[in-house]
PDB file of C-alpha atoms in Angstrom:
ATOM      1  CA  UNK Q  95     174.957 100.391 109.818  1.00 41.00           C
ATOM      2  CA  UNK Q  96     172.988 103.479 108.863  1.00 40.00           C
ATOM      3  CA  UNK Q  97     174.051 106.844 110.283  1.00 39.00           C
ATOM      4  CA  UNK Q  98     170.780 107.190 112.179  1.00 44.00           C
ATOM      5  CA  UNK Q  99     171.350 103.828 113.857  1.00 45.00           C
ATOM      6  CA  UNK Q 100     174.861 104.884 114.942  1.00 44.00           C
ATOM      7  CA  UNK Q 101     173.523 108.064 116.492  1.00 39.00           C
ATOM      8  CA  UNK Q 102     170.809 106.217 118.361  1.00 43.00           C
ATOM      9  CA  UNK Q 103     173.257 103.701 119.794  1.00 41.00           C
ATOM     10  CA  UNK Q 104     175.719 106.437 120.774  1.00 40.00           C
ATOM     11  CA  UNK Q 105     173.032 108.371 122.645  1.00 41.00           C
ATOM     12  CA  UNK Q 106     171.801 105.321 124.561  1.00 63.00           C
ATOM     13  CA  UNK Q 107     174.497 103.239 126.216  1.00 87.00           C
ATOM     14  CA  UNK Q 108     171.671 101.323 127.862  1.00 94.00           C
ATOM     15  CA  UNK Q 109     170.771  99.615 124.570  1.00 97.00           C
ATOM     16  CA  UNK Q 110     173.355  97.049 123.509  1.00 97.00           C
ATOM     17  CA  UNK Q 111     174.197  95.348 120.232  1.00 96.00           C
ATOM     18  CA  UNK Q 112     175.940  92.028 119.650  1.00 95.00           C
ATOM     19  CA  UNK Q 113     179.183  93.889 118.915  1.00 97.00           C
ATOM     20  CA  UNK Q 114     179.123  95.645 122.279  1.00 97.00           C
ATOM     21  CA  UNK Q 115     179.974  92.400 124.071  1.00 97.00           C
ATOM     22  CA  UNK Q 116     183.322  92.240 122.286  1.00 95.00           C
ATOM     23  CA  UNK Q 117     184.025  95.977 121.904  1.00 96.00           C
ATOM     24  CA  UNK Q 118     182.989  97.551 125.216  1.00 95.00           C
ATOM     25  CA  UNK Q 119     185.034  97.176 128.400  1.00 94.00           C
ATOM     26  CA  UNK Q 120     182.540  98.751 130.798  1.00 95.00           C
ATOM     27  CA  UNK Q 121     180.063  95.861 130.959  1.00 97.00           C
ATOM     28  CA  UNK Q 122     179.928  93.655 134.084  1.00 97.00           C
ATOM     29  CA  UNK Q 123     181.590  90.246 133.969  1.00 97.00           C
ATOM     30  CA  UNK Q 124     178.373  88.426 134.868  1.00 98.00           C
ATOM     31  CA  UNK Q 125     176.699  89.968 131.809  1.00 98.00           C
ATOM     32  CA  UNK Q 126     179.436  88.691 129.482  1.00 98.00           C
ATOM     33  CA  UNK Q 127     178.989  85.184 130.902  1.00 98.00           C
ATOM     34  CA  UNK Q 128     175.215  85.250 130.624  1.00 98.00           C
ATOM     35  CA  UNK Q 129     175.240  86.669 127.106  1.00 98.00           C
ATOM     36  CA  UNK Q 130     177.628  83.913 125.955  1.00 98.00           C
ATOM     37  CA  UNK Q 131     175.336  81.270 127.453  1.00 98.00           C
ATOM     38  CA  UNK Q 132     172.329  82.906 125.785  1.00 97.00           C
ATOM     39  CA  UNK Q 133     174.159  83.031 122.447  1.00 97.00           C
ATOM     40  CA  UNK Q 134     175.203  79.380 122.639  1.00 97.00           C
ATOM     41  CA  UNK Q 135     171.662  78.242 123.417  1.00 95.00           C
ATOM     42  CA  UNK Q 136     169.719  80.235 120.844  1.00 95.00           C
ATOM     43  CA  UNK Q 137     172.174  79.499 118.013  1.00 95.00           C
ATOM     44  CA  UNK Q 138     172.065  75.740 118.606  1.00 92.00           C
ATOM     45  CA  UNK Q 139     170.750  74.297 115.346  1.00 89.00           C
ATOM     46  CA  UNK Q 140     168.018  72.439 117.230  1.00 88.00           C
ATOM     47  CA  UNK Q 141     166.796  75.517 119.154  1.00 89.00           C
ATOM     48  CA  UNK Q 142     163.027  75.675 118.619  1.00 87.00           C
ATOM     49  CA  UNK Q 143     162.607  79.379 117.830  1.00 82.00           C
ATOM     50  CA  UNK Q 144     163.722  80.053 114.254  1.00 81.00           C
ATOM     51  CA  UNK Q 145     163.149  83.787 114.721  1.00 82.00           C
ATOM     52  CA  UNK Q 146     165.395  84.061 117.779  1.00 87.00           C
ATOM     53  CA  UNK Q 147     168.102  81.961 116.155  1.00 90.00           C
ATOM     54  CA  UNK Q 148     168.044  84.003 112.939  1.00 90.00           C
ATOM     55  CA  UNK Q 149     167.947  87.299 114.841  1.00 91.00           C
ATOM     56  CA  UNK Q 150     170.979  86.385 116.961  1.00 95.00           C
ATOM     57  CA  UNK Q 151     172.975  85.107 113.981  1.00 94.00           C
ATOM     58  CA  UNK Q 152     172.205  88.219 111.920  1.00 92.00           C
ATOM     59  CA  UNK Q 153     172.884  90.649 114.757  1.00 92.00           C
ATOM     60  CA  UNK Q 154     169.281  91.850 114.696  1.00 92.00           C
ATOM     61  CA  UNK Q 155     168.600  91.415 118.414  1.00 95.00           C
ATOM     62  CA  UNK Q 156     169.182  94.139 120.973  1.00 96.00           C
ATOM     63  CA  UNK Q 157     170.060  93.701 124.645  1.00 98.00           C
ATOM     64  CA  UNK Q 158     170.043  95.534 127.963  1.00 98.00           C
ATOM     65  CA  UNK Q 159     170.795  94.624 131.556  1.00 98.00           C
ATOM     66  CA  UNK Q 160     169.810  95.614 135.054  1.00 98.00           C
ATOM     67  CA  UNK Q 161     171.407  94.835 138.400  1.00 98.00           C
ATOM     68  CA  UNK Q 162     169.494  93.622 141.417  1.00 98.00           C
ATOM     69  CA  UNK Q 163     169.745  97.088 142.987  1.00 96.00           C
ATOM     70  CA  UNK Q 164     169.359  99.410 140.000  1.00 97.00           C
ATOM     71  CA  UNK Q 165     166.752  99.194 137.240  1.00 98.00           C
ATOM     72  CA  UNK Q 166     166.970 102.841 136.208  1.00 96.00           C
ATOM     73  CA  UNK Q 167     168.521 102.311 132.768  1.00 95.00           C
ATOM     74  CA  UNK Q 168     165.757  99.947 131.609  1.00 98.00           C
ATOM     75  CA  UNK Q 169     163.178 102.591 130.581  1.00 97.00           C
ATOM     76  CA  UNK Q 170     165.880 104.344 128.535  1.00 97.00           C
ATOM     77  CA  UNK Q 171     166.878 101.076 126.851  1.00 97.00           C
ATOM     78  CA  UNK Q 172     163.290 100.181 125.985  1.00 97.00           C
ATOM     79  CA  UNK Q 173     162.648 103.684 124.675  1.00 97.00           C
ATOM     80  CA  UNK Q 174     165.745 103.504 122.432  1.00 96.00           C
ATOM     81  CA  UNK Q 175     164.710 100.046 121.251  1.00 96.00           C
ATOM     82  CA  UNK Q 176     161.224 101.203 120.251  1.00 95.00           C
ATOM     83  CA  UNK Q 177     162.731 104.097 118.285  1.00 94.00           C
ATOM     84  CA  UNK Q 178     164.537 101.580 116.090  1.00 92.00           C
ATOM     85  CA  UNK Q 179     161.210 100.702 114.506  1.00 89.00           C
ATOM     86  CA  UNK Q 180     161.046 104.112 112.865  1.00 87.00           C
ATOM     87  CA  UNK Q 181     163.341 102.433 110.323  1.00 83.00           C
ATOM     88  CA  UNK Q 182     161.408  99.639 108.470  1.00 74.00           C
ATOM     89  CA  UNK Q 183     164.506  97.423 108.309  1.00 71.00           C
ATOM     90  CA  UNK Q 184     164.140  96.713 112.048  1.00 64.00           C
ATOM     91  CA  UNK Q 185     160.647  95.237 111.686  1.00 66.00           C
ATOM     92  CA  UNK Q 186     161.562  91.852 113.231  1.00 63.00           C
ATOM     93  CA  UNK Q 187     163.900  92.947 116.035  1.00 81.00           C
ATOM     94  CA  UNK Q 188     163.531  91.771 119.628  1.00 92.00           C
ATOM     95  CA  UNK Q 189     164.978  93.039 122.921  1.00 96.00           C
ATOM     96  CA  UNK Q 190     166.378  90.721 125.606  1.00 97.00           C
ATOM     97  CA  UNK Q 191     167.043  92.107 129.063  1.00 98.00           C
ATOM     98  CA  UNK Q 192     169.461  90.279 131.374  1.00 98.00           C
ATOM     99  CA  UNK Q 193     168.695  90.551 135.083  1.00 98.00           C
ATOM    100  CA  UNK Q 194     171.701  90.133 137.378  1.00 98.00           C
ATOM    101  CA  UNK Q 195     171.468  86.605 138.866  1.00 98.00           C
ATOM    102  CA  UNK Q 196     170.333  86.076 142.430  1.00 98.00           C
ATOM    103  CA  UNK Q 197     173.121  85.068 144.827  1.00 97.00           C
ATOM    104  CA  UNK Q 198     171.309  81.752 145.089  1.00 97.00           C
ATOM    105  CA  UNK Q 199     169.022  80.377 142.388  1.00 98.00           C
ATOM    106  CA  UNK Q 200     165.399  81.230 143.120  1.00 98.00           C
ATOM    107  CA  UNK Q 201     162.128  79.438 142.605  1.00 98.00           C
ATOM    108  CA  UNK Q 202     159.769  79.912 139.669  1.00 98.00           C
ATOM    109  CA  UNK Q 203     157.535  81.979 141.958  1.00 97.00           C
ATOM    110  CA  UNK Q 204     160.418  84.279 142.979  1.00 98.00           C
ATOM    111  CA  UNK Q 205     161.462  84.916 139.381  1.00 98.00           C
ATOM    112  CA  UNK Q 206     157.845  85.425 138.342  1.00 98.00           C
ATOM    113  CA  UNK Q 207     157.334  88.005 141.087  1.00 98.00           C
ATOM    114  CA  UNK Q 208     160.466  89.906 140.065  1.00 98.00           C
ATOM    115  CA  UNK Q 209     159.387  89.768 136.426  1.00 98.00           C
ATOM    116  CA  UNK Q 210     156.086  91.455 137.268  1.00 98.00           C
ATOM    117  CA  UNK Q 211     157.825  93.910 139.603  1.00 98.00           C
ATOM    118  CA  UNK Q 212     160.017  94.961 136.658  1.00 98.00           C
ATOM    119  CA  UNK Q 213     157.007  95.449 134.352  1.00 98.00           C
ATOM    120  CA  UNK Q 214     155.282  97.429 137.098  1.00 98.00           C
ATOM    121  CA  UNK Q 215     158.405  99.605 137.422  1.00 98.00           C
ATOM    122  CA  UNK Q 216     158.444 100.251 133.670  1.00 98.00           C
ATOM    123  CA  UNK Q 217     154.776 101.208 133.831  1.00 98.00           C
ATOM    124  CA  UNK Q 218     155.447 103.623 136.702  1.00 97.00           C
ATOM    125  CA  UNK Q 219     158.268 105.267 134.707  1.00 97.00           C
ATOM    126  CA  UNK Q 220     156.295 105.403 131.448  1.00 97.00           C
ATOM    127  CA  UNK Q 221     155.566 109.030 130.560  1.00 94.00           C
ATOM    128  CA  UNK Q 222     152.905 108.245 127.944  1.00 96.00           C
ATOM    129  CA  UNK Q 223     149.303 107.289 128.561  1.00 95.00           C
ATOM    130  CA  UNK Q 224     148.066 103.964 127.275  1.00 97.00           C
ATOM    131  CA  UNK Q 225     145.834 104.239 124.190  1.00 96.00           C
ATOM    132  CA  UNK Q 226     142.246 104.958 125.211  1.00 96.00           C
ATOM    133  CA  UNK Q 227     141.021 101.719 123.635  1.00 96.00           C
ATOM    134  CA  UNK Q 228     143.591  99.514 125.407  1.00 97.00           C
ATOM    135  CA  UNK Q 229     142.057  97.554 128.319  1.00 97.00           C
ATOM    136  CA  UNK Q 230     143.528  98.373 131.733  1.00 97.00           C
ATOM    137  CA  UNK Q 231     142.315  95.170 133.380  1.00 97.00           C
ATOM    138  CA  UNK Q 232     144.578  92.122 132.765  1.00 97.00           C
ATOM    139  CA  UNK Q 233     141.520  89.874 132.994  1.00 95.00           C
ATOM    140  CA  UNK Q 234     140.237  91.357 129.724  1.00 96.00           C
ATOM    141  CA  UNK Q 235     141.159  89.047 126.846  1.00 95.00           C
ATOM    142  CA  UNK Q 236     142.529  91.992 124.826  1.00 96.00           C
ATOM    143  CA  UNK Q 237     144.754  93.292 127.635  1.00 97.00           C
ATOM    144  CA  UNK Q 238     148.397  93.776 126.703  1.00 96.00           C
ATOM    145  CA  UNK Q 239     151.394  95.488 128.271  1.00 98.00           C
ATOM    146  CA  UNK Q 240     152.156  98.940 126.825  1.00 98.00           C
ATOM    147  CA  UNK Q 241     155.150 101.243 126.966  1.00 98.00           C
ATOM    148  CA  UNK Q 242     155.196 104.632 125.237  1.00 97.00           C
ATOM    149  CA  UNK Q 243     151.852 103.722 123.743  1.00 96.00           C
ATOM    150  CA  UNK Q 244     153.196 100.565 122.069  1.00 96.00           C
ATOM    151  CA  UNK Q 245     151.646  97.156 122.814  1.00 96.00           C
ATOM    152  CA  UNK Q 246     154.431  94.740 123.746  1.00 96.00           C
ATOM    153  CA  UNK Q 247     154.563  91.004 124.371  1.00 95.00           C
ATOM    154  CA  UNK Q 248     156.940  90.340 127.271  1.00 97.00           C
ATOM    155  CA  UNK Q 249     158.037  86.880 128.372  1.00 97.00           C
ATOM    156  CA  UNK Q 250     160.227  85.616 131.176  1.00 98.00           C
ATOM    157  CA  UNK Q 251     162.978  82.989 131.072  1.00 98.00           C
ATOM    158  CA  UNK Q 252     164.747  81.796 134.223  1.00 98.00           C
ATOM    159  CA  UNK Q 253     167.119  79.104 135.541  1.00 98.00           C
ATOM    160  CA  UNK Q 254     164.326  77.694 137.734  1.00 98.00           C
ATOM    161  CA  UNK Q 255     162.740  76.126 134.657  1.00 98.00           C
ATOM    162  CA  UNK Q 256     163.781  72.479 134.902  1.00 97.00           C
ATOM    163  CA  UNK Q 257     161.180  70.842 132.678  1.00 95.00           C
ATOM    164  CA  UNK Q 258     160.438  73.572 130.144  1.00 95.00           C
ATOM    165  CA  UNK Q 259     164.078  73.843 129.106  1.00 93.00           C
ATOM    166  CA  UNK Q 260     163.349  76.351 126.326  1.00 93.00           C
ATOM    167  CA  UNK Q 261     162.663  78.877 129.109  1.00 95.00           C
ATOM    168  CA  UNK Q 262     166.083  78.373 130.718  1.00 97.00           C
ATOM    169  CA  UNK Q 263     168.607  80.649 128.995  1.00 97.00           C
ATOM    170  CA  UNK Q 264     171.304  80.706 131.694  1.00 97.00           C
ATOM    171  CA  UNK Q 265     171.838  81.693 135.321  1.00 98.00           C
ATOM    172  CA  UNK Q 266     170.106  85.048 134.874  1.00 98.00           C
ATOM    173  CA  UNK Q 267     166.469  85.786 134.331  1.00 98.00           C
ATOM    174  CA  UNK Q 268     166.170  86.975 130.732  1.00 98.00           C
ATOM    175  CA  UNK Q 269     163.118  89.005 129.758  1.00 98.00           C
ATOM    176  CA  UNK Q 270     162.144  89.191 126.107  1.00 97.00           C
ATOM    177  CA  UNK Q 271     160.304  92.262 124.769  1.00 97.00           C
ATOM    178  CA  UNK Q 272     158.605  91.982 121.374  1.00 94.00           C
ATOM    179  CA  UNK Q 273     156.488  94.888 120.085  1.00 93.00           C
ATOM    180  CA  UNK Q 274     153.244  93.568 118.636  1.00 89.00           C
ATOM    181  CA  UNK Q 275     154.064  95.249 115.315  1.00 86.00           C
ATOM    182  CA  UNK Q 276     156.781  92.653 114.592  1.00 84.00           C
ATOM    183  CA  UNK Q 277     154.077  89.984 114.371  1.00 75.00           C
ATOM    184  CA  UNK Q 278     152.369  91.654 111.422  1.00 71.00           C
ATOM    185  CA  UNK Q 279     151.527  88.814 109.041  1.00 56.00           C
ATOM    186  CA  UNK Q 280     152.324  86.277 111.757  1.00 50.00           C
ATOM    187  CA  UNK Q 281     149.392  86.673 114.146  1.00 48.00           C
ATOM    188  CA  UNK Q 282     147.521  83.687 115.494  1.00 47.00           C
ATOM    189  CA  UNK Q 283     144.615  84.104 113.067  1.00 46.00           C
ATOM    190  CA  UNK Q 284     146.664  84.672 109.892  1.00 46.00           C
ATOM    191  CA  UNK Q 285     147.752  81.700 107.788  1.00 48.00           C
ATOM    192  CA  UNK Q 286     151.459  82.589 107.915  1.00 47.00           C
ATOM    193  CA  UNK Q 287     151.305  83.070 111.652  1.00 47.00           C
ATOM    194  CA  UNK Q 288     149.431  79.847 112.298  1.00 51.00           C
ATOM    195  CA  UNK Q 289     151.911  77.796 110.265  1.00 59.00           C
ATOM    196  CA  UNK Q 290     155.015  79.473 111.731  1.00 63.00           C
ATOM    197  CA  UNK Q 291     153.857  79.203 115.310  1.00 62.00           C
ATOM    198  CA  UNK Q 292     152.764  75.595 114.984  1.00 76.00           C
ATOM    199  CA  UNK Q 293     156.199  74.641 113.644  1.00 78.00           C
ATOM    200  CA  UNK Q 294     157.921  76.438 116.520  1.00 78.00           C
ATOM    201  CA  UNK Q 295     155.598  74.896 119.096  1.00 80.00           C
ATOM    202  CA  UNK Q 296     156.227  71.425 117.727  1.00 86.00           C
ATOM    203  CA  UNK Q 297     159.961  71.981 118.160  1.00 83.00           C
ATOM    204  CA  UNK Q 298     159.409  73.356 121.659  1.00 88.00           C
ATOM    205  CA  UNK Q 299     157.552  70.186 122.640  1.00 89.00           C
ATOM    206  CA  UNK Q 300     160.512  68.116 121.443  1.00 87.00           C
ATOM    207  CA  UNK Q 301     163.034  70.217 123.412  1.00 87.00           C
ATOM    208  CA  UNK Q 302     160.918  70.247 126.562  1.00 90.00           C
ATOM    209  CA  UNK Q 303     159.533  66.742 126.200  1.00 89.00           C
ATOM    210  CA  UNK Q 304     156.239  68.247 127.356  1.00 90.00           C
ATOM    211  CA  UNK Q 305     153.032  69.213 125.555  1.00 89.00           C
ATOM    212  CA  UNK Q 306     152.325  72.883 124.884  1.00 90.00           C
ATOM    213  CA  UNK Q 307     151.532  74.718 128.121  1.00 92.00           C
ATOM    214  CA  UNK Q 308     147.749  75.216 128.469  1.00 93.00           C
ATOM    215  CA  UNK Q 309     148.199  78.983 128.940  1.00 94.00           C
ATOM    216  CA  UNK Q 310     149.848  79.352 125.509  1.00 91.00           C
ATOM    217  CA  UNK Q 311     147.489  80.692 122.863  1.00 89.00           C
ATOM    218  CA  UNK Q 312     147.352  83.668 120.495  1.00 86.00           C
ATOM    219  CA  UNK Q 313     146.580  87.286 121.252  1.00 89.00           C
ATOM    220  CA  UNK Q 314     142.892  88.000 120.777  1.00 90.00           C
ATOM    221  CA  UNK Q 315     141.678  84.554 121.815  1.00 92.00           C
ATOM    222  CA  UNK Q 316     138.527  85.355 123.874  1.00 94.00           C
ATOM    223  CA  UNK Q 317     139.114  82.271 126.039  1.00 94.00           C
ATOM    224  CA  UNK Q 318     142.660  83.338 126.870  1.00 93.00           C
ATOM    225  CA  UNK Q 319     144.299  85.724 129.362  1.00 95.00           C
ATOM    226  CA  UNK Q 320     147.419  87.156 127.733  1.00 95.00           C
ATOM    227  CA  UNK Q 321     149.176  87.915 131.033  1.00 97.00           C
ATOM    228  CA  UNK Q 322     149.344  84.201 131.860  1.00 97.00           C
ATOM    229  CA  UNK Q 323     151.508  83.633 128.790  1.00 95.00           C
ATOM    230  CA  UNK Q 324     154.064  86.212 129.962  1.00 97.00           C
ATOM    231  CA  UNK Q 325     155.528  83.870 132.593  1.00 98.00           C
ATOM    232  CA  UNK Q 326     154.212  80.324 132.254  1.00 96.00           C
ATOM    233  CA  UNK Q 327     154.651  77.551 134.795  1.00 96.00           C
ATOM    234  CA  UNK Q 328     157.273  74.815 134.657  1.00 96.00           C
ATOM    235  CA  UNK Q 329     154.507  72.229 134.286  1.00 94.00           C
ATOM    236  CA  UNK Q 330     151.249  71.651 132.430  1.00 93.00           C
ATOM    237  CA  UNK Q 331     148.945  73.303 134.963  1.00 95.00           C
ATOM    238  CA  UNK Q 332     147.048  76.509 134.039  1.00 95.00           C
ATOM    239  CA  UNK Q 333     147.864  79.553 136.159  1.00 95.00           C
ATOM    240  CA  UNK Q 334     145.173  80.705 138.553  1.00 94.00           C
ATOM    241  CA  UNK Q 335     144.665  83.780 140.657  1.00 93.00           C
ATOM    242  CA  UNK Q 336     145.018  87.500 139.992  1.00 95.00           C
ATOM    243  CA  UNK Q 337     147.548  89.096 137.668  1.00 97.00           C
ATOM    244  CA  UNK Q 338     150.268  90.897 139.721  1.00 97.00           C
ATOM    245  CA  UNK Q 339     150.195  93.901 137.377  1.00 98.00           C
ATOM    246  CA  UNK Q 340     148.065  96.939 138.255  1.00 98.00           C
ATOM    247  CA  UNK Q 341     147.475  99.851 135.890  1.00 97.00           C
ATOM    248  CA  UNK Q 342     147.984 103.358 137.274  1.00 93.00           C
ATOM    249  CA  UNK Q 343     144.304 104.181 136.664  1.00 87.00           C
ATOM    250  CA  UNK Q 344     142.989 101.241 138.677  1.00 80.00           C
TER     251      UNK Q 344
END
């Protein structure tokens, strides 16, 4: 580990590494359980996402957690995570945030609402303006979520997924945050990206025993609303209605 990485981790207890789950004694018991479940799932040799599997095995992923009553450490964790990318070696890292499980398992709609509430909270706490060219309206095909000026793909996973099993990573909702910059060379219109994503999607269809969800596409597709891909349905029905997210300027 480089000295700069050590300093960053020391100054942000909100951002966790793989080693923290075995070395720290101040983490809640539910988090240890949920991380172990997450680890077991994504390192299964048949798990569809090569990138997630490789990242977990190599210790490249980062983690954070929030309780049902307190989300205040999440902006700090996301800020520390984004700073990692100042070092080129972190170009493929992803952040996974564990949300303390409900007392009783919720519905897809309940997890989806909390997911958007969490993104709205991050937006409220964000001290930086979105880039001037970034659309504020989620109905715009180039809309994307931003934090500290960085475009980020966020996606929700929850125990309420019964058919799309690749979106069930344990008893907690787990939110993935992937800065758009990690997809350089792997975007939906680049040859490497098309090939990689098609291979992953084929494996997803095998795991889920369902065809690709109709809301799944690539960023920049003019026929696509990116927000719908953030928390897909547990079926093959396109999402309808208004995006729950509202920009501060609207």
